mmCIF file of C-alpha atoms in Angstrom:
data_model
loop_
_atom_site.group_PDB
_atom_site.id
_atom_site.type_symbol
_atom_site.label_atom_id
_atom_site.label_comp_id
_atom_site.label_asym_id
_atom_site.label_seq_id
_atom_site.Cartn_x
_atom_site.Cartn_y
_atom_site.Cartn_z
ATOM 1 C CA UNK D 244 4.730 28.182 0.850
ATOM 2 C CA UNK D 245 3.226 24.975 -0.593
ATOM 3 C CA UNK D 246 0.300 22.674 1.033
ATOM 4 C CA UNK D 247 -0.770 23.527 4.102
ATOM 5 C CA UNK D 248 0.908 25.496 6.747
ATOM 6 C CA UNK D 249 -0.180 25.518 10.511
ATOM 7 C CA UNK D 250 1.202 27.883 13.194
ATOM 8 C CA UNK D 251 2.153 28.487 15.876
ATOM 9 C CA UNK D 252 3.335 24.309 15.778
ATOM 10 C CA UNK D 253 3.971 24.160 19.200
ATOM 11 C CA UNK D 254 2.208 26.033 21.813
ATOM 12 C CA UNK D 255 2.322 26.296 25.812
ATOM 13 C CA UNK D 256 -0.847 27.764 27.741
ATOM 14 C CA UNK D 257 -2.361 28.353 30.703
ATOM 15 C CA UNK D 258 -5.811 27.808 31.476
ATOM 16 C CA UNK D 259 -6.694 31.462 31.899
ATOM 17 C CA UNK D 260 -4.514 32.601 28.552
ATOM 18 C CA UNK D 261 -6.288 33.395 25.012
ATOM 19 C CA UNK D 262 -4.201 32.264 22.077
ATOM 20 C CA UNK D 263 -5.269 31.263 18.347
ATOM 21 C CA UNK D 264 -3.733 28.912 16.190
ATOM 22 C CA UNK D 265 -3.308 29.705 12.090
ATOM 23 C CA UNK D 266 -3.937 27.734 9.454
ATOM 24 C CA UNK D 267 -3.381 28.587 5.614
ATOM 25 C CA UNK D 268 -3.686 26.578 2.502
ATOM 26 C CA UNK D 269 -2.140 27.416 -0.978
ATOM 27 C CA UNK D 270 -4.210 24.888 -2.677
ATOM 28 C CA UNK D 271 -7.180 26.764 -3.781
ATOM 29 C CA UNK D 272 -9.502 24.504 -1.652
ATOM 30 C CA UNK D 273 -13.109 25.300 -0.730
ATOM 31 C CA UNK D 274 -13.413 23.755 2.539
ATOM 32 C CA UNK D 275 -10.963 23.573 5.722
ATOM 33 C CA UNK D 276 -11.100 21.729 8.776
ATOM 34 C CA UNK D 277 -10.275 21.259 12.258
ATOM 35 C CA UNK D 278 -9.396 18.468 14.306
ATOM 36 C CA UNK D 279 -8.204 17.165 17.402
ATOM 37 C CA UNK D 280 -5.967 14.584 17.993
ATOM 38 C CA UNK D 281 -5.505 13.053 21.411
ATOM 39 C CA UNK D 282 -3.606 9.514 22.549
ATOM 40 C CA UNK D 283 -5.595 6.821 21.747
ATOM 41 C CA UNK D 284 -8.468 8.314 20.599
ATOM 42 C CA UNK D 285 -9.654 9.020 16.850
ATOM 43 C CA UNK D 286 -9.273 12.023 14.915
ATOM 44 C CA UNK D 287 -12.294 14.154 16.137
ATOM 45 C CA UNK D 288 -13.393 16.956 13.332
ATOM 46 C CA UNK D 289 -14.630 20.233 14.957
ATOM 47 C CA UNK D 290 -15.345 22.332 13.221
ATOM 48 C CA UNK D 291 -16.008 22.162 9.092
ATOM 49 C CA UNK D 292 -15.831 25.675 6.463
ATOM 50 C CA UNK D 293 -17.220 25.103 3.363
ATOM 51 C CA UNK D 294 -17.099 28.471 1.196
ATOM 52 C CA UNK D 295 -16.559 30.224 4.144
ATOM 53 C CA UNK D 296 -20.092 29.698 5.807
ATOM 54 C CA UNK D 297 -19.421 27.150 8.765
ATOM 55 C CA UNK D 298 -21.693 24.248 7.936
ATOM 56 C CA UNK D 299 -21.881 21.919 11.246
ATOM 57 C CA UNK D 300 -21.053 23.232 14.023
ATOM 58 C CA UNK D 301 -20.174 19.648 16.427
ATOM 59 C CA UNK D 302 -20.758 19.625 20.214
ATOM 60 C CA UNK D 303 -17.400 20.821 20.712
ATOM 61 C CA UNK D 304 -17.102 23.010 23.790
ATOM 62 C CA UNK D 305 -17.258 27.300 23.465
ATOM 63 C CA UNK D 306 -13.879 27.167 24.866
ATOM 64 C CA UNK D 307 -12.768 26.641 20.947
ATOM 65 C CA UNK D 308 -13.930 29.339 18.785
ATOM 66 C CA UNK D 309 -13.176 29.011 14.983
ATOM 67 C CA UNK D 310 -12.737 31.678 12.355
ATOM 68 C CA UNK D 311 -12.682 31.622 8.664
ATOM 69 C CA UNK D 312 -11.872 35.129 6.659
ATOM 70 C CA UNK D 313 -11.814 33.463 3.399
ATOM 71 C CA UNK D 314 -11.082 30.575 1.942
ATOM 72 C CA UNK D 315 -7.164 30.022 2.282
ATOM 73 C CA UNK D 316 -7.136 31.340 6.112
ATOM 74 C CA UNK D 317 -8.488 29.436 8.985
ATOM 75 C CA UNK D 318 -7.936 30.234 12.981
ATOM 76 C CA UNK D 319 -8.739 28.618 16.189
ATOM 77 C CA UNK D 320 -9.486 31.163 19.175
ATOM 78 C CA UNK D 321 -8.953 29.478 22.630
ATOM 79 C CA UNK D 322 -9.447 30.797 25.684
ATOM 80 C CA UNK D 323 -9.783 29.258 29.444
ATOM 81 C CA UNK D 324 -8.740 26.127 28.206
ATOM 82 C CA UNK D 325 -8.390 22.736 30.117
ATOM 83 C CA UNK D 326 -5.931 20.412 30.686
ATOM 84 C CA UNK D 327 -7.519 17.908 28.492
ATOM 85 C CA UNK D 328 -8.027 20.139 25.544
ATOM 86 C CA UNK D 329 -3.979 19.294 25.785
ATOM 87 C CA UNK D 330 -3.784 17.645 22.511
ATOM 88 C CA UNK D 331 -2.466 17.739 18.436
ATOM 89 C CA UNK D 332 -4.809 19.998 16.557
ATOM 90 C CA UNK D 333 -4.994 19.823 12.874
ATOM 91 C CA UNK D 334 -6.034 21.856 9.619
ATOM 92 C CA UNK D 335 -7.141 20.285 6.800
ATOM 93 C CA UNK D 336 -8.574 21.495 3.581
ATOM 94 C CA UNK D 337 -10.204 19.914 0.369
ATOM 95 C CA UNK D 338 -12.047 21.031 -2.333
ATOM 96 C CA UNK D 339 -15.704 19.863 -0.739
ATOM 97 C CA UNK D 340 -16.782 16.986 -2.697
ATOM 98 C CA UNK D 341 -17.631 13.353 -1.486
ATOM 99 C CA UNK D 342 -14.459 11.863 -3.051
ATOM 100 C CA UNK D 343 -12.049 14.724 -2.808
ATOM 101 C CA UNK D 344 -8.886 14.270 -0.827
ATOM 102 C CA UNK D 345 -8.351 16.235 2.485
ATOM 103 C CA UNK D 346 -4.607 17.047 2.479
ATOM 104 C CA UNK D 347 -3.482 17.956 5.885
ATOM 105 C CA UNK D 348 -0.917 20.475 7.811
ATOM 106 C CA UNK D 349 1.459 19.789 10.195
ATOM 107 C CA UNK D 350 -0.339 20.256 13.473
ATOM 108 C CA UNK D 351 -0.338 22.586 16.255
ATOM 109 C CA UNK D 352 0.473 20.216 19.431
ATOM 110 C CA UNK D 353 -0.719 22.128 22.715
ATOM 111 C CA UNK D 354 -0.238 22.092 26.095
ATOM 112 C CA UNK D 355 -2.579 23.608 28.793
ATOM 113 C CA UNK D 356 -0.755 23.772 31.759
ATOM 114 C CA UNK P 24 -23.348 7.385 15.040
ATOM 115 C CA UNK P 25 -20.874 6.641 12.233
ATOM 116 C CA UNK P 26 -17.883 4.768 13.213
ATOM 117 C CA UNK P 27 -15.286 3.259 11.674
ATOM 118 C CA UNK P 28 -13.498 0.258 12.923
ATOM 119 C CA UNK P 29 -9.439 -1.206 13.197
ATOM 120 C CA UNK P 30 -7.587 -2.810 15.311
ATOM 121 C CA UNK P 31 -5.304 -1.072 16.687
ATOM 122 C CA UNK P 32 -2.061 -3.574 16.530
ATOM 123 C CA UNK P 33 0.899 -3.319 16.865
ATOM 124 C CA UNK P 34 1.122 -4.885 13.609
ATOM 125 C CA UNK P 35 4.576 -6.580 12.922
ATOM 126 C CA UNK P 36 5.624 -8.277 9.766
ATOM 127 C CA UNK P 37 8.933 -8.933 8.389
ATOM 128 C CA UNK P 38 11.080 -6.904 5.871
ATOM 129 C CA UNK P 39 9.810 -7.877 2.363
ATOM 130 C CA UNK P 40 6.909 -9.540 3.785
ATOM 131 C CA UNK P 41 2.689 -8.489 2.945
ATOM 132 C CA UNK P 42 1.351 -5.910 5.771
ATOM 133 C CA UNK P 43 -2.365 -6.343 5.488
ATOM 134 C CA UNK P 44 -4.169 -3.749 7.603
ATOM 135 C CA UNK P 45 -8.373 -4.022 7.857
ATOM 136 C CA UNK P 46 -11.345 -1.952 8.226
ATOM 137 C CA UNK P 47 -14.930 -1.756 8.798
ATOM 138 C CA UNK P 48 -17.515 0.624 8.511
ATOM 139 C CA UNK P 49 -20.835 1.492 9.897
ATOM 140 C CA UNK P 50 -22.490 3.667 7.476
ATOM 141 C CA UNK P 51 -24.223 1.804 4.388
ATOM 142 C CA UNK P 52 -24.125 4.952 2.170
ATOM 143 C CA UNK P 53 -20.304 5.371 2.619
ATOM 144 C CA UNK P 54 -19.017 6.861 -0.666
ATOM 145 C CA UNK P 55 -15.111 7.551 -0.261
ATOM 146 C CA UNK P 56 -12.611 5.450 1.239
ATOM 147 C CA UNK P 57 -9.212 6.765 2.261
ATOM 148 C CA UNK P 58 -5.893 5.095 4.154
ATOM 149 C CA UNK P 59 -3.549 7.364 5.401
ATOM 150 C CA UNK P 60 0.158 6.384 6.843
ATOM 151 C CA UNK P 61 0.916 8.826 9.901
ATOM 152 C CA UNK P 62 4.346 9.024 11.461
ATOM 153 C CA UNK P 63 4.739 9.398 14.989
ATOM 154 C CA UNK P 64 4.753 13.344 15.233
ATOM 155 C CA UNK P 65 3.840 14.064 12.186
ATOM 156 C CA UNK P 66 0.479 14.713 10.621
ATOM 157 C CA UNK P 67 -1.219 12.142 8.236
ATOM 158 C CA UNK P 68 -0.363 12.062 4.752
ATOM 159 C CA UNK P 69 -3.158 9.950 1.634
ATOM 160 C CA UNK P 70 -1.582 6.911 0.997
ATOM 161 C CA UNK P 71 -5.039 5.706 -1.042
ATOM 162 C CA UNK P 72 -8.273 6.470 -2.255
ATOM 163 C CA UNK P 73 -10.797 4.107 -3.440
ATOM 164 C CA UNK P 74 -14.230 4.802 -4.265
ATOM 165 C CA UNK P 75 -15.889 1.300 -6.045
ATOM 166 C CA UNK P 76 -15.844 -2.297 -5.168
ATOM 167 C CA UNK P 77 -12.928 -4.205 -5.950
ATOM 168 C CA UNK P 78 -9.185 -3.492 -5.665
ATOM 169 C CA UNK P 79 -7.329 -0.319 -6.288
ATOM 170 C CA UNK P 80 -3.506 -0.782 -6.728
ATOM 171 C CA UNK P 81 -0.777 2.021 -6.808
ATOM 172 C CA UNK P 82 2.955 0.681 -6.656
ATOM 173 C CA UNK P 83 3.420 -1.301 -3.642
ATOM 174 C CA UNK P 84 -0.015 -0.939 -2.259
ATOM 175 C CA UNK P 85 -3.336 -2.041 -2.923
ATOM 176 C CA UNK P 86 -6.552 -0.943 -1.408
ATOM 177 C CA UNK P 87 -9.645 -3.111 -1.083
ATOM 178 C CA UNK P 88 -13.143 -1.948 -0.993
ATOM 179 C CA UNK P 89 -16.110 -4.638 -0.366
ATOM 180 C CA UNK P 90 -19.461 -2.630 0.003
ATOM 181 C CA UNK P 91 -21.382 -5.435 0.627
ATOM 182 C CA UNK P 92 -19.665 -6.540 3.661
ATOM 183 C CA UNK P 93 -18.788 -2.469 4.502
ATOM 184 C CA UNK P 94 -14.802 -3.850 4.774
ATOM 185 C CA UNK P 95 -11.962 -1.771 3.388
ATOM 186 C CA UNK P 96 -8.872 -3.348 3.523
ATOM 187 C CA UNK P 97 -4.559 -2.110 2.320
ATOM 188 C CA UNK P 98 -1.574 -4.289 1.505
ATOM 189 C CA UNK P 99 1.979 -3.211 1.697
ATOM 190 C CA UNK P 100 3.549 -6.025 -0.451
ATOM 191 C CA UNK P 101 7.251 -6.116 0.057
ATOM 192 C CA UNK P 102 7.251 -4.085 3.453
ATOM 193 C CA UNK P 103 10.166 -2.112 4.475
ATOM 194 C CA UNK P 104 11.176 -0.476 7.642
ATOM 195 C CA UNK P 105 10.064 2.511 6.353
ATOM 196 C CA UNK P 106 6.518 1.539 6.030
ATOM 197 C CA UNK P 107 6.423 1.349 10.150
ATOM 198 C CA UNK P 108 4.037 4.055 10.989
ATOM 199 C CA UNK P 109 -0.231 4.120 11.782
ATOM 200 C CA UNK P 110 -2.685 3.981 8.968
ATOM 201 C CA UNK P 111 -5.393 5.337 9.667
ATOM 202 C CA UNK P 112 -8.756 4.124 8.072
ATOM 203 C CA UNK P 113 -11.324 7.133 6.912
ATOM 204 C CA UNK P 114 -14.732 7.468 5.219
ATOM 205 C CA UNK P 115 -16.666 10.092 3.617
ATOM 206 C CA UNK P 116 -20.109 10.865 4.729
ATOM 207 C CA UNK P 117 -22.415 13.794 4.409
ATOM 208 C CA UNK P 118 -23.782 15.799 7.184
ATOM 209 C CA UNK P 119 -25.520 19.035 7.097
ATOM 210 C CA UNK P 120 -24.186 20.310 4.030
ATOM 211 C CA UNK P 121 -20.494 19.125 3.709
ATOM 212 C CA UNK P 122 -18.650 16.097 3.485
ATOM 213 C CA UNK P 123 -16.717 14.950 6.124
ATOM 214 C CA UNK P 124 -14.020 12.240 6.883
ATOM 215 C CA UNK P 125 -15.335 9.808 10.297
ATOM 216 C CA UNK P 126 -11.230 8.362 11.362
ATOM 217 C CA UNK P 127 -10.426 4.886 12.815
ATOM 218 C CA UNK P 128 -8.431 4.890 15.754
ATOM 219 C CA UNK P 129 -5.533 3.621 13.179
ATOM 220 C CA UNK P 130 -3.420 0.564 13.033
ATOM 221 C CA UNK P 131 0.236 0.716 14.004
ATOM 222 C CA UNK P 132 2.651 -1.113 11.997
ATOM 223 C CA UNK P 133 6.278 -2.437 12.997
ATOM 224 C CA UNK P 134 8.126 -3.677 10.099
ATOM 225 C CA UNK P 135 11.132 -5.599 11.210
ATOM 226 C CA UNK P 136 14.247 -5.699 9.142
#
């Protein structure tokens, strides 16, 4: 495996379920990333891991809980999700500077039902 | 609140024509400048980086960074159907420890053959 790598990449819930999404990167990066991607709307970061310590934690709603083991491995615990968290979520990681690239996986596009 | 600004097309040119996509910026001490070209589905992929004044050229594209007037700006010179996709506008600032990328809403490009 090279880059990247999200799963599950596409993922059906209801609002009372509990699922996580995966996210790995082979790229020896120091910092990973979520976002959300919803129609119309920017990319909105989440949630940001920098050496494994969670350094801002936005006003993104408890519903999403984030988890970072180490530095290659990143999830996303959800639970009692809404229909409007229905949406393309995204990992990213980069090496933590001001000028380094974020290289992106291929998204996780869920639907809360 | 640090935004970043495009509009969001549609965008047509024709085949072999210039595609000349703009962007603004709200944050003075901006450091990093990126364009990415997402396909629909897919997530985005770094088209460009640029990180002083001036223009920044790599094959068919050339990136354009004017501090001054916080405008970032990409050509596509000879644009082919392939090119169609959103590109996405991003900039690096720091907050609470990291560095993180605020997204334009991204500008959607037709190119007609």
């Amino acid at each position: 495996e090279t880059g990247v790598t999200q799963t599950p990449r596409h993922l059906v819930m209801g609002m009372t379920n509990k699922k996580s999404l995966k996210c790995e990167q082979h790229l020896g990066h120091n910092a990973m990333y979520w976002y959300k991607q919803s129609a119309k709307k920017p990319l909105e970061l989440m949630f940001v891991y920098s050496l494994e310590e969670r350094v801002e934690n936005n006003s993104v709603p408890s519903r999403f809980s984030p988890e970072c083991p180490n530095s290659s491995h990143l999830f996303l615990h959800l639970h009692t999700l809404q229909p409007e968290d229905s949406a393309l979520y995204l990992c990213a990681s980069s090496q933590g500077g001001a000028t380094d690239t974020q290289y992106f996986g291929p998204g996780t596009r869920l639907t809360v039902l | 609140q640090k935004e970043v600004e495009q509009n969001s097309g549609p965008l047509s040119v024709p085949e072999g024509a210039i595609a000349s996509l703009n962007c603004t910026y709200s944050d003075r001490v901006s450091q990093s400048f990126f364009w990415y070209r997402q396909y629909s589905g897919k997530s985005p992929e770094l088209i460009m980086s640029i990180y002083s004044n001036g223009d920044k050229e790599d094959g068919r594209f050339t990136a354009q960074l004017n501090k001054a007037s916080q405008y970032v700006s990409l050509l596509i010179r000879d644009s082919q159907p392939s090119d169609s996709a959103t590109y996405l506008c991003a900039v690096t600032h720091s907050g609470a420890g990291s560095y993180q990328l605020t997204f334009g809403k991204g500008t959607k490009l037709s190119v007609i053959p």
